[in-house]
Amino acid sequence: MTAAQESFYIQQFKLGDTSSFQVLYQHYHKPILRYGKSLFPQYEDDVKDAFQDIFISLWKAKERLTVDQTLDFYLKRSIKNHMIRILQKKLKYDPIPHGNEADYVTFGDESNALSNLIESEVMTQKEKIYLQKLNQLTKRQRFLFTERFINEKSVEEIMKEQNLARQTVYNMIHRSINILKEA
């Protein structure tokens, strides 16, 4: 499906066209389930349920849907968030196993998988903030910061290559760091 076709189906779906909804469902069914199963391989049935729930919610809130071009990112984010909520509920309400050590290890693995996923999501958010802050730097500040910390060049090397005074290099890098610290 081309982007233009998808955009057309989304617009028609937002107007209540059930056949467009069906086309979008069929188009995204396999790739989103595959994506969900790759994130949560032990919870295949829950991923399927989450996918169904997401499309039911989409239908109910079609008038408020703000996506116009493609649902790919929206659905991937939704399946991940929905699965996190499902697993949090499971961990909250499933009793801690007593007596059977194998069950306890499995419970711990589920908790670790959820913790890892949440940590990954937090890192993604931090990366977005960092990139936004990095884009606030001037071109020169970004270049000097990259040369110093990414390419691991010394201040002396940067001075010589850019024909700048030592204090200028220090000041620009220091300002860059301060902007990035605000994140």
Coordinates of C-alpha atoms in Angstrom, one line a residue:
M1 CA 0.0 0.0 0.0
T2 CA 1.4 3.4 -1.0
A3 CA 1.5 6.3 1.4
A4 CA -1.2 8.1 -0.6
Q5 CA -3.5 5.1 -0.5
E6 CA -3.0 4.7 3.2
S7 CA -3.7 8.3 3.8
F8 CA -6.9 8.0 1.7
Y9 CA -8.0 4.9 3.8
I10 CA -7.3 6.7 7.0
Q11 CA -9.4 9.7 6.0
Q12 CA -12.2 7.4 4.9
F13 CA -11.9 5.4 8.1
K14 CA -12.1 8.6 10.2
L15 CA -15.4 9.4 8.4
G16 CA -16.8 5.9 9.4
D17 CA -16.1 3.8 6.4
T18 CA -16.0 0.2 7.6
S19 CA -14.3 -1.1 4.4
S20 CA -11.4 1.3 4.9
F21 CA -11.1 0.2 8.5
Q22 CA -11.0 -3.4 7.3
V23 CA -8.3 -2.6 4.7
L24 CA -6.2 -0.9 7.3
Y25 CA -6.7 -3.8 9.7
Q26 CA -5.6 -6.3 7.1
H27 CA -2.6 -4.2 6.1
Y28 CA -1.3 -3.9 9.6
H29 CA -2.3 -7.2 11.1
K30 CA 0.8 -9.3 10.3
P31 CA 3.5 -6.6 10.6
I32 CA 2.2 -5.2 14.0
L33 CA 1.7 -8.7 15.4
R34 CA 5.2 -9.6 14.3
Y35 CA 6.5 -6.5 15.9
G36 CA 4.7 -7.2 19.2
K37 CA 5.8 -10.8 19.2
S38 CA 9.4 -9.6 18.7
L39 CA 9.1 -7.4 21.8
F40 CA 7.2 -10.0 23.9
P41 CA 8.0 -13.4 22.5
Q42 CA 6.5 -15.3 25.6
Y43 CA 3.2 -13.5 25.4
E44 CA 1.9 -14.3 21.9
D45 CA -1.7 -14.5 22.9
D46 CA -1.5 -11.3 24.9
V47 CA 0.0 -9.5 21.8
K48 CA -3.0 -10.8 19.7
D49 CA -5.4 -9.5 22.3
A50 CA -3.6 -6.2 22.5
F51 CA -3.8 -5.8 18.7
Q52 CA -7.6 -6.4 18.8
D53 CA -8.0 -4.0 21.7
I54 CA -6.1 -1.3 19.8
F55 CA -8.2 -1.6 16.7
I56 CA -11.4 -1.6 18.8
S57 CA -10.2 1.6 20.5
L58 CA -9.3 3.1 17.1
W59 CA -12.8 2.5 15.9
K60 CA -14.4 4.0 19.0
A61 CA -12.2 7.1 18.8
K62 CA -12.0 7.4 15.0
E63 CA -13.2 11.0 15.0
R64 CA -10.5 12.1 17.4
L65 CA -7.7 10.3 15.6
T66 CA -4.9 12.8 14.7
V67 CA -2.9 10.5 12.4
D68 CA -3.3 11.4 8.8
Q69 CA -0.5 9.8 6.8
T70 CA 0.5 6.5 8.3
L71 CA -0.5 4.3 11.3
D72 CA 2.7 2.4 11.5
F73 CA 4.4 4.4 14.2
Y74 CA 1.1 4.9 16.1
L75 CA 0.3 1.2 16.1
K76 CA 3.8 0.1 17.1
R77 CA 3.8 2.6 20.0
S78 CA 0.3 1.5 21.0
I79 CA 1.1 -2.2 20.9
K80 CA 4.2 -1.7 23.1
N81 CA 2.3 0.5 25.6
H82 CA -0.7 -1.8 25.7
M83 CA 1.6 -4.8 26.4
I84 CA 3.4 -2.9 29.1
R85 CA 0.0 -2.3 30.8
I86 CA -1.0 -5.9 30.4
L87 CA 2.2 -7.2 31.9
Q88 CA 2.1 -4.7 34.8
K89 CA -1.4 -6.0 35.6
K90 CA -0.2 -9.6 35.4
L91 CA 2.7 -8.9 37.7
K92 CA 0.5 -6.9 40.1
Y93 CA -2.3 -9.6 40.4
D94 CA -0.4 -12.8 39.9
P95 CA 0.5 -14.2 43.2
I96 CA 4.2 -14.8 43.9
P97 CA 4.7 -18.6 43.6
H98 CA 5.5 -20.5 46.8
G99 CA 7.3 -23.8 46.9
N100 CA 8.1 -24.3 43.3
E101 CA 11.4 -22.7 42.5
A102 CA 11.0 -23.0 38.7
D103 CA 7.8 -20.9 38.8
Y104 CA 9.6 -18.3 40.9
V105 CA 12.4 -18.0 38.3
T106 CA 9.8 -17.6 35.5
F107 CA 8.1 -14.8 37.6
G108 CA 11.5 -13.1 38.0
D109 CA 12.2 -13.3 34.3
E110 CA 8.8 -11.7 33.5
S111 CA 9.6 -8.9 35.9
N112 CA 13.1 -8.4 34.4
A113 CA 11.6 -8.4 30.9
L114 CA 9.2 -5.7 31.9
S115 CA 11.9 -3.7 33.7
N116 CA 14.1 -3.9 30.7
L117 CA 11.3 -2.8 28.4
I118 CA 10.5 0.2 30.7
E119 CA 14.2 1.1 30.9
S120 CA 14.4 0.9 27.2
E121 CA 11.4 3.2 26.8
V122 CA 13.0 5.7 29.3
M123 CA 16.2 5.6 27.4
T124 CA 14.3 6.3 24.1
Q125 CA 12.7 9.3 25.8
K126 CA 16.1 10.6 27.0
E127 CA 17.6 10.1 23.6
K128 CA 14.7 12.3 22.1
I129 CA 15.4 15.0 24.7
Y130 CA 19.1 14.8 24.0
L131 CA 18.6 15.1 20.3
Q132 CA 16.3 18.1 20.8
K133 CA 18.9 19.7 23.0
L134 CA 21.6 18.9 20.5
N135 CA 19.6 20.6 17.8
Q136 CA 19.5 23.8 20.0
L137 CA 23.2 24.1 19.7
T138 CA 24.6 26.3 17.0
K139 CA 26.3 24.6 14.1
R140 CA 29.7 25.5 15.5
Q141 CA 28.9 24.4 19.0
R142 CA 27.6 21.0 17.7
F143 CA 30.7 20.6 15.5
L144 CA 33.1 21.3 18.4
F145 CA 31.2 19.2 20.8
T146 CA 31.2 16.3 18.3
E147 CA 34.9 16.7 17.6
R148 CA 35.7 16.7 21.3
F149 CA 33.5 14.0 22.7
I150 CA 32.4 11.8 19.9
N151 CA 35.6 11.9 17.8
E152 CA 37.6 12.1 21.0
K153 CA 39.9 14.8 19.7
S154 CA 42.0 16.9 22.2
V155 CA 41.4 20.6 22.6
E156 CA 44.8 21.2 21.0
E157 CA 43.9 19.2 17.9
I158 CA 40.6 21.1 17.5
M159 CA 42.4 24.4 18.0
K160 CA 44.9 23.7 15.2
E161 CA 42.3 22.2 12.8
Q162 CA 39.8 25.0 13.3
N163 CA 42.4 27.8 13.8
L164 CA 40.7 28.9 17.1
A165 CA 42.1 30.1 20.4
R166 CA 42.2 27.6 23.2
Q167 CA 39.8 29.7 25.3
T168 CA 37.3 29.9 22.5
V169 CA 37.2 26.1 22.1
Y170 CA 36.8 25.7 25.9
N171 CA 34.0 28.3 26.1
M172 CA 32.1 26.9 23.2
I173 CA 32.3 23.3 24.5
H174 CA 31.4 24.5 28.0
R175 CA 28.3 26.3 26.6
S176 CA 27.3 23.2 24.7
I177 CA 27.6 21.1 27.8
N178 CA 25.5 23.5 29.8
I179 CA 22.7 23.5 27.1
L180 CA 22.8 19.7 27.1
K181 CA 22.7 19.5 30.9
E182 CA 19.4 21.3 31.0
A183 CA 17.7 18.2 29.6

